[in-house]
XYZ file of C-alpha atoms in Angstrom:
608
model
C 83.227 124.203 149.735
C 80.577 122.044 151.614
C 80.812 118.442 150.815
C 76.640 119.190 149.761
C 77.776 121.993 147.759
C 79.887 120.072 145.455
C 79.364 120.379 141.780
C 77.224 117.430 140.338
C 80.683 115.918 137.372
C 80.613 113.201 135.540
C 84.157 111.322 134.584
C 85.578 111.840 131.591
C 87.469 108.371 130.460
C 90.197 108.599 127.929
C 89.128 105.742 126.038
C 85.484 108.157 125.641
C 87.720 110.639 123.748
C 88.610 107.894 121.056
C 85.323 106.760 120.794
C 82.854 109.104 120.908
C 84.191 111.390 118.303
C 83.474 108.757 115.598
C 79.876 108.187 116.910
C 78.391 111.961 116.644
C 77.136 112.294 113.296
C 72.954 111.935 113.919
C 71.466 115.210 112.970
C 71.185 117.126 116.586
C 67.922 118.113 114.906
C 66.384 114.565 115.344
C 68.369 113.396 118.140
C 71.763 114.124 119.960
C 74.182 112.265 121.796
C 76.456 113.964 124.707
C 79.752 113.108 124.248
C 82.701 113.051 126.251
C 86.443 114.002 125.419
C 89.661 114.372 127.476
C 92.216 116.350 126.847
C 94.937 117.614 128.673
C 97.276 118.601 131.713
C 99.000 119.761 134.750
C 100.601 121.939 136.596
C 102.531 123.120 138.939
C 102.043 125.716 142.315
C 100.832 129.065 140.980
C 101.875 130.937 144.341
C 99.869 133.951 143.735
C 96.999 132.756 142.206
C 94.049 132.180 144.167
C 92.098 129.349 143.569
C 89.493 129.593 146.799
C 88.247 132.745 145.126
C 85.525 131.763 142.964
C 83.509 135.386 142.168
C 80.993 134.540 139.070
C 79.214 137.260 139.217
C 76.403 138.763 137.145
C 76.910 139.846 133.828
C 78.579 143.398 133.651
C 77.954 146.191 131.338
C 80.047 148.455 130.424
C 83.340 149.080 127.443
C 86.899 147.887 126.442
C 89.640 150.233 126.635
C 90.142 152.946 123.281
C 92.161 150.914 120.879
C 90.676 147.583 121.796
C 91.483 145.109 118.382
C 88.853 143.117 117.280
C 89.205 140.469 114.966
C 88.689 137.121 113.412
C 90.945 134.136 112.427
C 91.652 131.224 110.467
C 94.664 129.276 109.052
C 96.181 127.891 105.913
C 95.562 124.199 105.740
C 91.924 124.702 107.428
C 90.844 127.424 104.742
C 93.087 127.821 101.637
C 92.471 124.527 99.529
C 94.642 124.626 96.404
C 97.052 121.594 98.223
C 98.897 121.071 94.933
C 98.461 124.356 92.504
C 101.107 127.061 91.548
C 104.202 125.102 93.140
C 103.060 124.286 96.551
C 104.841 121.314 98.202
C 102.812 118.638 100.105
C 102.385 119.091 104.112
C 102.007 116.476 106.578
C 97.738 117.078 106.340
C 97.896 116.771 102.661
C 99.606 113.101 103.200
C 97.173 112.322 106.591
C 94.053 113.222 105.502
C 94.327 111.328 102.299
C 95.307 108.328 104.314
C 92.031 106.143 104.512
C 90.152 106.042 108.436
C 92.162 109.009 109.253
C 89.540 112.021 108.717
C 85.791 111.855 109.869
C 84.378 110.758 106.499
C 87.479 110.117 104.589
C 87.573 114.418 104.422
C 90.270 116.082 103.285
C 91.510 120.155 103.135
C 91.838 119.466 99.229
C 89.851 122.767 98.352
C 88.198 123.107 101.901
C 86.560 126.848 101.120
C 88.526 127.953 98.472
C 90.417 130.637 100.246
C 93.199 130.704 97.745
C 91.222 131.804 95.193
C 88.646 134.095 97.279
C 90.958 136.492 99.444
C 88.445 139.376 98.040
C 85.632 138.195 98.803
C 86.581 137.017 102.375
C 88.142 140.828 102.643
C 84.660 141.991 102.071
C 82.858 139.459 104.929
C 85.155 141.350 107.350
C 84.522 144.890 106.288
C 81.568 143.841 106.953
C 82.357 143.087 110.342
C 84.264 146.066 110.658
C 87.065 144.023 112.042
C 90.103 145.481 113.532
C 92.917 142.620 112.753
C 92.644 138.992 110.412
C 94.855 136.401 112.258
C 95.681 133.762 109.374
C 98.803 130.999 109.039
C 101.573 131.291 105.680
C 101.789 127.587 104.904
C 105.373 126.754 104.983
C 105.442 124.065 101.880
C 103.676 127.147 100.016
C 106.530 129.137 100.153
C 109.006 126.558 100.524
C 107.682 123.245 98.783
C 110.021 120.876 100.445
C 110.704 122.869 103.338
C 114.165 123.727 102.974
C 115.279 127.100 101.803
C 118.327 126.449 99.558
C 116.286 123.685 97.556
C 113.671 126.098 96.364
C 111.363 129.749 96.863
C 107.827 129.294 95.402
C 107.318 133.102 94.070
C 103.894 132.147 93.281
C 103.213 130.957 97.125
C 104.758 134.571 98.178
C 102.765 136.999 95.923
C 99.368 134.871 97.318
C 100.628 136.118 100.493
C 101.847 139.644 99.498
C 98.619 140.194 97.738
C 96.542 139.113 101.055
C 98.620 141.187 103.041
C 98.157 144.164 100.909
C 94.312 144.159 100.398
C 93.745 143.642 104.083
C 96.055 147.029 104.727
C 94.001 148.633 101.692
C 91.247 147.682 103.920
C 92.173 148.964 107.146
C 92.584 145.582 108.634
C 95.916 144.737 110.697
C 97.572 141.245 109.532
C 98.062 139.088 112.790
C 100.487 136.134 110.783
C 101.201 132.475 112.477
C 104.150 131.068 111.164
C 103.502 127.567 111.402
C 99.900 126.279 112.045
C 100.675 122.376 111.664
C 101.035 121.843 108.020
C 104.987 120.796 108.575
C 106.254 120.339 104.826
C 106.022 116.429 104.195
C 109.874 116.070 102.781
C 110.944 117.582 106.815
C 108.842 114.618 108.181
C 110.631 112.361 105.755
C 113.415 112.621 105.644
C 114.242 113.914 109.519
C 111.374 112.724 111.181
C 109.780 116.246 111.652
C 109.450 117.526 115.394
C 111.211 114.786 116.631
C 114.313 116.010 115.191
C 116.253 119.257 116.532
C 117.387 119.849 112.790
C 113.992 121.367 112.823
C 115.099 123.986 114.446
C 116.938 125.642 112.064
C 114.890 124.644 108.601
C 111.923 126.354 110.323
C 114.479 129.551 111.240
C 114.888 129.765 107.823
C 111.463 129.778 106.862
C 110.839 132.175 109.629
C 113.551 134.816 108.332
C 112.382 134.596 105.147
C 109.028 135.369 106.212
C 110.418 138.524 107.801
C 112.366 139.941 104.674
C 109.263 139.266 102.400
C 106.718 140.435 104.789
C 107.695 141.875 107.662
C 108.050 145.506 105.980
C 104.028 145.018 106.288
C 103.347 142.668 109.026
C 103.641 143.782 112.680
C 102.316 140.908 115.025
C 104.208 137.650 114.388
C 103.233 134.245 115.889
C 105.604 131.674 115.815
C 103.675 128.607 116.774
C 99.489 127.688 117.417
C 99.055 125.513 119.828
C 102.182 123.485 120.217
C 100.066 121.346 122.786
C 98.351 119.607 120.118
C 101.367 119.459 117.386
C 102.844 117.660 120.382
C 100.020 115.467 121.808
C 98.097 114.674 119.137
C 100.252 114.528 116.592
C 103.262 111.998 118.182
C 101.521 111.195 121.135
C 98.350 109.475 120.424
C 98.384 110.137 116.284
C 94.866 111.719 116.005
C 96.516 114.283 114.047
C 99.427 114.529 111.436
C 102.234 112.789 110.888
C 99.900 110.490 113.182
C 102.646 108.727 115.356
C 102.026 107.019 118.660
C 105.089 107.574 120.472
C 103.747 107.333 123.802
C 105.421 108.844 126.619
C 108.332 110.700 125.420
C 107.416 111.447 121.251
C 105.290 114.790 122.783
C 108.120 115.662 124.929
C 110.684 115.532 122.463
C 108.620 117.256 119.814
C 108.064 120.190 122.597
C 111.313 120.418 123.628
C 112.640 121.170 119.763
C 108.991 123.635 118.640
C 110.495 125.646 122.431
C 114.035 125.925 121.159
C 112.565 126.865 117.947
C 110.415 129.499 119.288
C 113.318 131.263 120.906
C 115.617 131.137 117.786
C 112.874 132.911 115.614
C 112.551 135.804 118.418
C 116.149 135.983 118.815
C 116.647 136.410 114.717
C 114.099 139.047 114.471
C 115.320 140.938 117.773
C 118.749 140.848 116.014
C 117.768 141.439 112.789
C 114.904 142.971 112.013
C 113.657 144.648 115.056
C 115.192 147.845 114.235
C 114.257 148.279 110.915
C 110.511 146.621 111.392
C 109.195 147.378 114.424
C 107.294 144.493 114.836
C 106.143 141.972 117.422
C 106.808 138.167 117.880
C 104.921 136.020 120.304
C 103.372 132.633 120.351
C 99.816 131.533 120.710
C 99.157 128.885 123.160
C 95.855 127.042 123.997
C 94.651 125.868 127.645
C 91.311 124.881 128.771
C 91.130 125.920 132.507
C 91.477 123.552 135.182
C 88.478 123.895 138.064
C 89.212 121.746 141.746
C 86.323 120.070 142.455
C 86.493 120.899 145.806
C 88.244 124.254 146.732
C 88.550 123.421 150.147
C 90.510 120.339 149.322
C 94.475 120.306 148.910
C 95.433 117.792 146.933
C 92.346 118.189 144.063
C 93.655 122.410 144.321
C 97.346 120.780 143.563
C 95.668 118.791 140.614
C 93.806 121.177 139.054
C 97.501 123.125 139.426
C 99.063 120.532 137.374
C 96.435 120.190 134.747
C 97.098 123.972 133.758
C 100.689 123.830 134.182
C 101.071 120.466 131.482
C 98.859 122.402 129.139
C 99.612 126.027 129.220
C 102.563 125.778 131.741
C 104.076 123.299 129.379
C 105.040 125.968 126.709
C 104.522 129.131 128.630
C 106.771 128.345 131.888
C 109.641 128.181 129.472
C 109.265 131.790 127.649
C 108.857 133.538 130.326
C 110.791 132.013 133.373
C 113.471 129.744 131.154
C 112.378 126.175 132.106
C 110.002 123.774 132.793
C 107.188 123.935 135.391
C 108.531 122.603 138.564
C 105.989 119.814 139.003
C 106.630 119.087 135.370
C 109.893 117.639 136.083
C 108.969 116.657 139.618
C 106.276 113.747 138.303
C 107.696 113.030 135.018
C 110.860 112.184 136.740
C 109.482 110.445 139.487
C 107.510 108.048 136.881
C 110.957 107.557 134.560
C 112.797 106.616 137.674
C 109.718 104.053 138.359
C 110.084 102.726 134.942
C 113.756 101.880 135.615
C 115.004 105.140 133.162
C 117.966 106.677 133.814
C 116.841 109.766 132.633
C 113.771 111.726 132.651
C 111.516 111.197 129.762
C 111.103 114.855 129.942
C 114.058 116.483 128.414
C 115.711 119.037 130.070
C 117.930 122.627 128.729
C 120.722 123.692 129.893
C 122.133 126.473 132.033
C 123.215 128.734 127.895
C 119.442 127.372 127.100
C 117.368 128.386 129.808
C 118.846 132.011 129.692
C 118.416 131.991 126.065
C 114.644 130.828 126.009
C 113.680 133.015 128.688
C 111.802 136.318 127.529
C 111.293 135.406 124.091
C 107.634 137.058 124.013
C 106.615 140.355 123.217
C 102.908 139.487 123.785
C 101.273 136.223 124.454
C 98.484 134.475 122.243
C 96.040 132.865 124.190
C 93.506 130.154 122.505
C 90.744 129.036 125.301
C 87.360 127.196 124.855
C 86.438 125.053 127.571
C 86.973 124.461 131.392
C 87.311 121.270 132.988
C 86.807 119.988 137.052
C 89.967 118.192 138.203
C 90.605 116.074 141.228
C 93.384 113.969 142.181
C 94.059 110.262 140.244
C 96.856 108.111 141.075
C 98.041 106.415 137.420
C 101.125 103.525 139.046
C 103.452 103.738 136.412
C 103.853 99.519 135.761
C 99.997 100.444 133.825
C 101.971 101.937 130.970
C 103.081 105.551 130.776
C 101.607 108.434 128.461
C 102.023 112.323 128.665
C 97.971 111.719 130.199
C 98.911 109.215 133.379
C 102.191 111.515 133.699
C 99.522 114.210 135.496
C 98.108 111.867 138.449
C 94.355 113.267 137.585
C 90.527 112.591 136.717
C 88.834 115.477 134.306
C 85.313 115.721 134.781
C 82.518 117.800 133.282
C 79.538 119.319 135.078
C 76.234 118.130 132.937
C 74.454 120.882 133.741
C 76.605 123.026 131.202
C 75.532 123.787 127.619
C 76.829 121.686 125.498
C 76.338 122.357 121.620
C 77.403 119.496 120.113
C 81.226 118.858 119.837
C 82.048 116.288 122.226
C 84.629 118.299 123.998
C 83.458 122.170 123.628
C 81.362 122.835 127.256
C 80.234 126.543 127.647
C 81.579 127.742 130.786
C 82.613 131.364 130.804
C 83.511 131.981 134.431
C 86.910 129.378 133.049
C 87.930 132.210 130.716
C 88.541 134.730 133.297
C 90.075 132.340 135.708
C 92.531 131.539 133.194
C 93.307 134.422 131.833
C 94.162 135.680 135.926
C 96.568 132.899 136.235
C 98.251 134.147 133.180
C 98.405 137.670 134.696
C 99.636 136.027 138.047
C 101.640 133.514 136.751
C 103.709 135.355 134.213
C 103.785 138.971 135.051
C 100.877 140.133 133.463
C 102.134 139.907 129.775
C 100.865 141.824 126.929
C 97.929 139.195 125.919
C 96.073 138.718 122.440
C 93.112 136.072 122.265
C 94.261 134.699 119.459
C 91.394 131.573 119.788
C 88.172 132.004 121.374
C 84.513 130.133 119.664
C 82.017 127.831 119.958
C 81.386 124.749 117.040
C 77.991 123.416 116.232
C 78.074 119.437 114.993
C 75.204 118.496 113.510
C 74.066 117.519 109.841
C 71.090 120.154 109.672
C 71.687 123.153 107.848
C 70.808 126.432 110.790
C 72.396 130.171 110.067
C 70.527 131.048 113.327
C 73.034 130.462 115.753
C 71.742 131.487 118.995
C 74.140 128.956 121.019
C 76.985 130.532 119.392
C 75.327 134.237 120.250
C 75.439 133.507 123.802
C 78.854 131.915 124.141
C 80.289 135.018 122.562
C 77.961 137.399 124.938
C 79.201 135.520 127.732
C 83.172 134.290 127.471
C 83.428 137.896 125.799
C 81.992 139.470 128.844
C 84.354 137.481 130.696
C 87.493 138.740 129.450
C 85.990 142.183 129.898
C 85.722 141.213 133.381
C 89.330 140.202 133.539
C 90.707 143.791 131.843
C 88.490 145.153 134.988
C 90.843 142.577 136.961
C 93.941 144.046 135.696
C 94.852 142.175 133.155
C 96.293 143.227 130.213
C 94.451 141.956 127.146
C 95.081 143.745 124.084
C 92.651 142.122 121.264
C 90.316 139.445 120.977
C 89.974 136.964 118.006
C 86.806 135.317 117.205
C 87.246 131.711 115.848
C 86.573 131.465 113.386
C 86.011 133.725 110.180
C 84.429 130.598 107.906
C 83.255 127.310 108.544
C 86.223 125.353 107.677
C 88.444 121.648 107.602
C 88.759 120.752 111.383
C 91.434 118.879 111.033
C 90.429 115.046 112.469
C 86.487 115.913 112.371
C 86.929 116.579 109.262
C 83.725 119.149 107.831
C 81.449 117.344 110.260
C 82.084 120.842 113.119
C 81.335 124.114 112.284
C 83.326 127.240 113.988
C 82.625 129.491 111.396
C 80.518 133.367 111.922
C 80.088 132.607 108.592
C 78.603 129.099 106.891
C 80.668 127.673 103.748
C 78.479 125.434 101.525
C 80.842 123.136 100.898
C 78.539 120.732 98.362
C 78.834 123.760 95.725
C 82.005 123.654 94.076
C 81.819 127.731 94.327
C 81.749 127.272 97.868
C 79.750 130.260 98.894
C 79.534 132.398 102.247
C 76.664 132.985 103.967
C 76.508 135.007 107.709
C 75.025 133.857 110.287
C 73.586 135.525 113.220
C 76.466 135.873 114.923
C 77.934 137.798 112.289
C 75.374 140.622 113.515
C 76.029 139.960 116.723
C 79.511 140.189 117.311
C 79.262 143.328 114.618
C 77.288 145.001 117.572
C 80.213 143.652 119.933
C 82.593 145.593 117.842
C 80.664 148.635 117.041
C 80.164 149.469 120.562
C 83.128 148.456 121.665
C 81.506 146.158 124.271
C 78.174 146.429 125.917
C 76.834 149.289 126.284
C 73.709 148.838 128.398
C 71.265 146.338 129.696
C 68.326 147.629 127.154
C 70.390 148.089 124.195
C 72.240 144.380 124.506
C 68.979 142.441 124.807
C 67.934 144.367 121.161
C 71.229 142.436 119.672
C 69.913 139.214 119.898
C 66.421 139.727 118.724
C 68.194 141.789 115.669
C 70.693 139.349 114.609
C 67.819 136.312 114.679
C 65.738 138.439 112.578
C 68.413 138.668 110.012
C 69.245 135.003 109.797
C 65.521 134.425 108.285
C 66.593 135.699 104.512
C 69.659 134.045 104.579
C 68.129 130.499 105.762
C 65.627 130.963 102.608
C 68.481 131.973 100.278
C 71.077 128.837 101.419
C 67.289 126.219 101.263
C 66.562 127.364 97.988
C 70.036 126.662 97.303
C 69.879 123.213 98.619
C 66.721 122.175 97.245
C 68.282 123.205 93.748
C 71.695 120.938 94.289
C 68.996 118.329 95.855
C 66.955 118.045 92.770
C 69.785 118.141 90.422
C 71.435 115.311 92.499
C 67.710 113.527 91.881
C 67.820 114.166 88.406
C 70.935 112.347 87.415
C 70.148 109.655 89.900
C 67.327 108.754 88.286
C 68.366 108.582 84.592
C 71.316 106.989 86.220
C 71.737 102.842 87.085
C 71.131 102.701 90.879
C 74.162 100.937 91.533
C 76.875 103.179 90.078
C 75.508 105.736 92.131
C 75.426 104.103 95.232
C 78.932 105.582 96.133
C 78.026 109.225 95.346
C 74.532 108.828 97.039
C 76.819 108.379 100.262
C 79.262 111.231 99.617
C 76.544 113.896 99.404
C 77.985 116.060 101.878
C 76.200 116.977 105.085
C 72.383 116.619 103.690
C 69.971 118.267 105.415
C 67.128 115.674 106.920
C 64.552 117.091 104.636
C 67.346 116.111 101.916
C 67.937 112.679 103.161
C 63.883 112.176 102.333
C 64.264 113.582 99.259
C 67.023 110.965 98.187
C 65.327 108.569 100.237
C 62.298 108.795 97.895
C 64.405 108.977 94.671
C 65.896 105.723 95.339
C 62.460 104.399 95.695
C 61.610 105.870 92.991
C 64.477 104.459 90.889
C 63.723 101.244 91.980
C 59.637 101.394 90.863
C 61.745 102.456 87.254
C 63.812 99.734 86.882
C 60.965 97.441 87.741
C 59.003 99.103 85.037
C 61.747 98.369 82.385
């Protein structure tokens, strides 16, 4: 690539990540800010990929193989609510988010949309659909309250989940079940320290095996983990998410090391014990954004881009399949510990029993991808202080020029997708893959069901795995993320993932489809895309649909809106004050509305 050719990238800064996600909340109907984020890791050599091949071809038409699984996902914490009914025991988010300054708003996953109490209902959104397969989570302090087998079963927790399981099989619908999906019970945290501890290992074995003996009769695709990345960065790394502990520069290596050797023990148990009898699968679901050189005709930013994938996906993924670390994983975090004056890596390493143990512990691979970064080379000298970030010796950097709908971190580039999911095939033997994670989020405080950015980043990442089945590689399913608008996590309610909006001011919590619902129906029902004519129809059908269900969720508001007036006004203005500022996510038209009460209340009071 010619120097002139270059793409235009602007530097994403660390300190941007921390700061701009507080900052985002104007309505992106008045005004929106870009925002930056960074993320993420390294890699090392991927000797068969090839990175100087850069085909982004035109959009192609055509089908996924018979048998193709379609589906849609979600997970415990993000969707259930219900954080203290029928016996459940507290998880790590249920003590984090009710810390003050820890959520976006003070939000919390208290009764987020209600899924405990509306598995029907959320049965009939995907018939609707027509999906293939629901990926959801079992929360472990549901079934277990304090984590720990012997202590205590929660029957109640199991028959939610035998009930779930049932009606989706009544429907047709495969169960795709993650084991753990971050809510770690709170007592494990406690009283071991949580990830940080190898007892972890076995506690969540248990969990695991129960899981099989209840379930498993039923359930055919386990996942053992989601995204360990984050459990790992963001959770004792920088603290962003729960138990929130800033153990730079060896807490996310630890907690990785014991959620690997955890992995393997849950395959091994159901490979020994129920594998025979069940049938079943048991993978793990893994995220990575793709890694881009800026310049493909330079070495050293190929080599960085390299590492970036290699500390994200590499990180968990090197380990299953080839029984240790990525080689440049130990090469630069044990160059920087012997810098430091360490006698020992800060990355821990397995042993000879270990790494034969850990390797092949995946019957398919779940892969969770969103966004593509550029990378090129960044010397970090270790005397600056040393994280899992300056551990990778690189800059991330974002092209401007690609759609950006709102989050501060979610870029649409689809060409990334396929890239990625050809190092997997290269890297790894071409494993049986599932996309266990693949959407678009909208942030912005305006209510809009017609959600044409989230219509094309479907047509086109979609398209782009397509692509990559044409390239050989072998990916089974795709899961679109997610079912419902939900909790995300540190943003609290303030992002939107959902095919489907939740209301989440009415206590009911209602569903309403947007028009990607219709859209990615079409996906399904055709099994891909067809034809140029029939493909452009989609889009113009699934806007036209959104029209009755924007009335039907405004009439809605303006009815919550004027009731919210009402008591306002017969109200004193100051003990209202702090409900006027928890209205959740008013539209602007709202804001006016209240805006014009409180004047209104005011002319009152002067009256009296």
């Amino acid at each position: 690539m010619a120097p002139s050719s270059l793409p235009q990238v602007r530097l994403l800064s660390e300190r941007a990540r921390a700061t701009s996600r507080r900052n985002a909340m104007l309505p992106r109907c008045v005004w929106r800010v870009s925002h930056v984020l960074v993320l993420v890791l390294c890699l090392c050599a991927a000797d068969d990929f090839d990175w100087t091949k850069t085909d982004r071809g035109s959009f192609y038409y055509g089908t996924f193989p018979t048998g193709f699984s379609w589906g849609a996902g979600s997970s415990a914490y993000q969707t259930e609510g219900a954080w203290d009914r029928d016996g459940k025991g507290m998880s790590i988010w249920d003590v984090f988010s009710h810390k003050k300054g820890k959520i976006f708003l003070n939000d919390t996953g208290d009764s987020s949309c209600e899924g405990y109490y509306k598995a029907k209902d959320d049965i009939s959104l995907m018939n609707e659909l027509k999906l293939n397969h629901y990926r959801f989570s079992i929360s472990w302090p549901r079934i277990l309250p304090t984590g720990i087998k012997s202590d205590h079963v929660n029957e109640k927790g199991i028959k939610y989940y035998d009930d779930l399981i049932n009606q989706l099989l009544e429907n047709k619908i495969t169960p795709i079940v993650t084991l753990y999906h971050w809510d770690l019970p709170q007592v494990l945290q406690e009283k071991y320290g949580g990830w940080q501890n190898i007892s972890m290992v076995s506690y969540f074995n248990d969990f695991a095996n129960l899981c099989f003996e209840r379930f498993g009769n039923r359930v055919k695709y386990w996942i053992t983990f989601n995204n360990p990345w984050s459990v790992a960065v963001e959770g004792y790394e920088t603290g962003e998410h729960a138990p929130g502990l800033k153990l730079k520069g060896n807490g996310a290596y630890r907690a990785a090391h014991h959620i690997i050797k955890a992995h393997a023990k849950i395959w091994h148990t159901y490979d020994t014990q129920w594998r025979n009898k069940q049938k079943g699968l048991v993978g793990i679901s893994l995220s990575g954004d793709w890694g881009e050189p800026v310049d493909i005709t330079s070495q050293k930013d190929i080599e960085a881009a390299e590492r970036y994938v290699q500390f994200y996906l590499g990180w968990f993924a090197t380990p299953v399949f080839h029984g240790d670390y990525p080689q440049v994983m130990k090469d630069y975090i044990g160059r920087k510990s012997a810098q430091q004056g360490l006698g020992n890596s800060r990355l821990p390493s397995f042993s000879a029993q270990e790494k034969s143990y850990i390797k092949g512990t995946c019957d398919f691979l779940g892969i969770g991808h969103f966004t593509t970064r550029y990378i090129t080379q960044k010397n970090y000298p270790s005397g600056r202080g040393t994280t899992y970030f300056t551990d990778r010796d690189l800059a991330e950097l974002v092209d401007p020029r690609w759609p950006d709908p709102g989050s501060e971190w979610l870029y649409s580039v689809p060409w990334g997708f396929r890239r990625l999911l050809n190092f997997v095939k290269t890297q790894y033997g071409n494993p049986m893959i599932y996309v266990t994670e693949n959407g678009v989020s909208e942030k912005m405080m305006c209510t809009e069901l017609c959600d044409d950015w989230r219509i094309q980043y479907f047509k086109d990442y979609i398209n782009e795995m397509l692509k990559a089945i044409k390239d050989g590689v072998n990916v089974k399913g795709y899961t679109a993320w997610s079912l419902l608008d939900k909790f995300e996590w540190d943003e609290g309610y303030s992002e939107r993932f959902g095919l489907y909006y939740v209301d989440f001011r009415n206590k009911n919590k209602p569903r309403y489809p947007k028009a990607s619902v219709q859209y990615y129906k079409r996906i399904i029902s055709s099994n891909g895309f067809p034809n140029q004519r029939e493909v452009e129809n989609w889009k113009r059908k699934a806007t036209e649909t959104c029209s009755s269900s924007n009335q039907l969720l405004a009439a809605e508001e303006q009815r919550s809106t004027a009731a919210n007036i009402l008591r306002l006004i017969h109200d004193p203005l100051t003990s209202h004050m702090e409900m006027v500022t928890e209205i959740v996510v008013p539209t602007v038209c709202t804001l006016c509305i209240l805006l014009s009460a409180v004047f209104l209340m005011f002319l009152l009071r002067r009256r009296n």
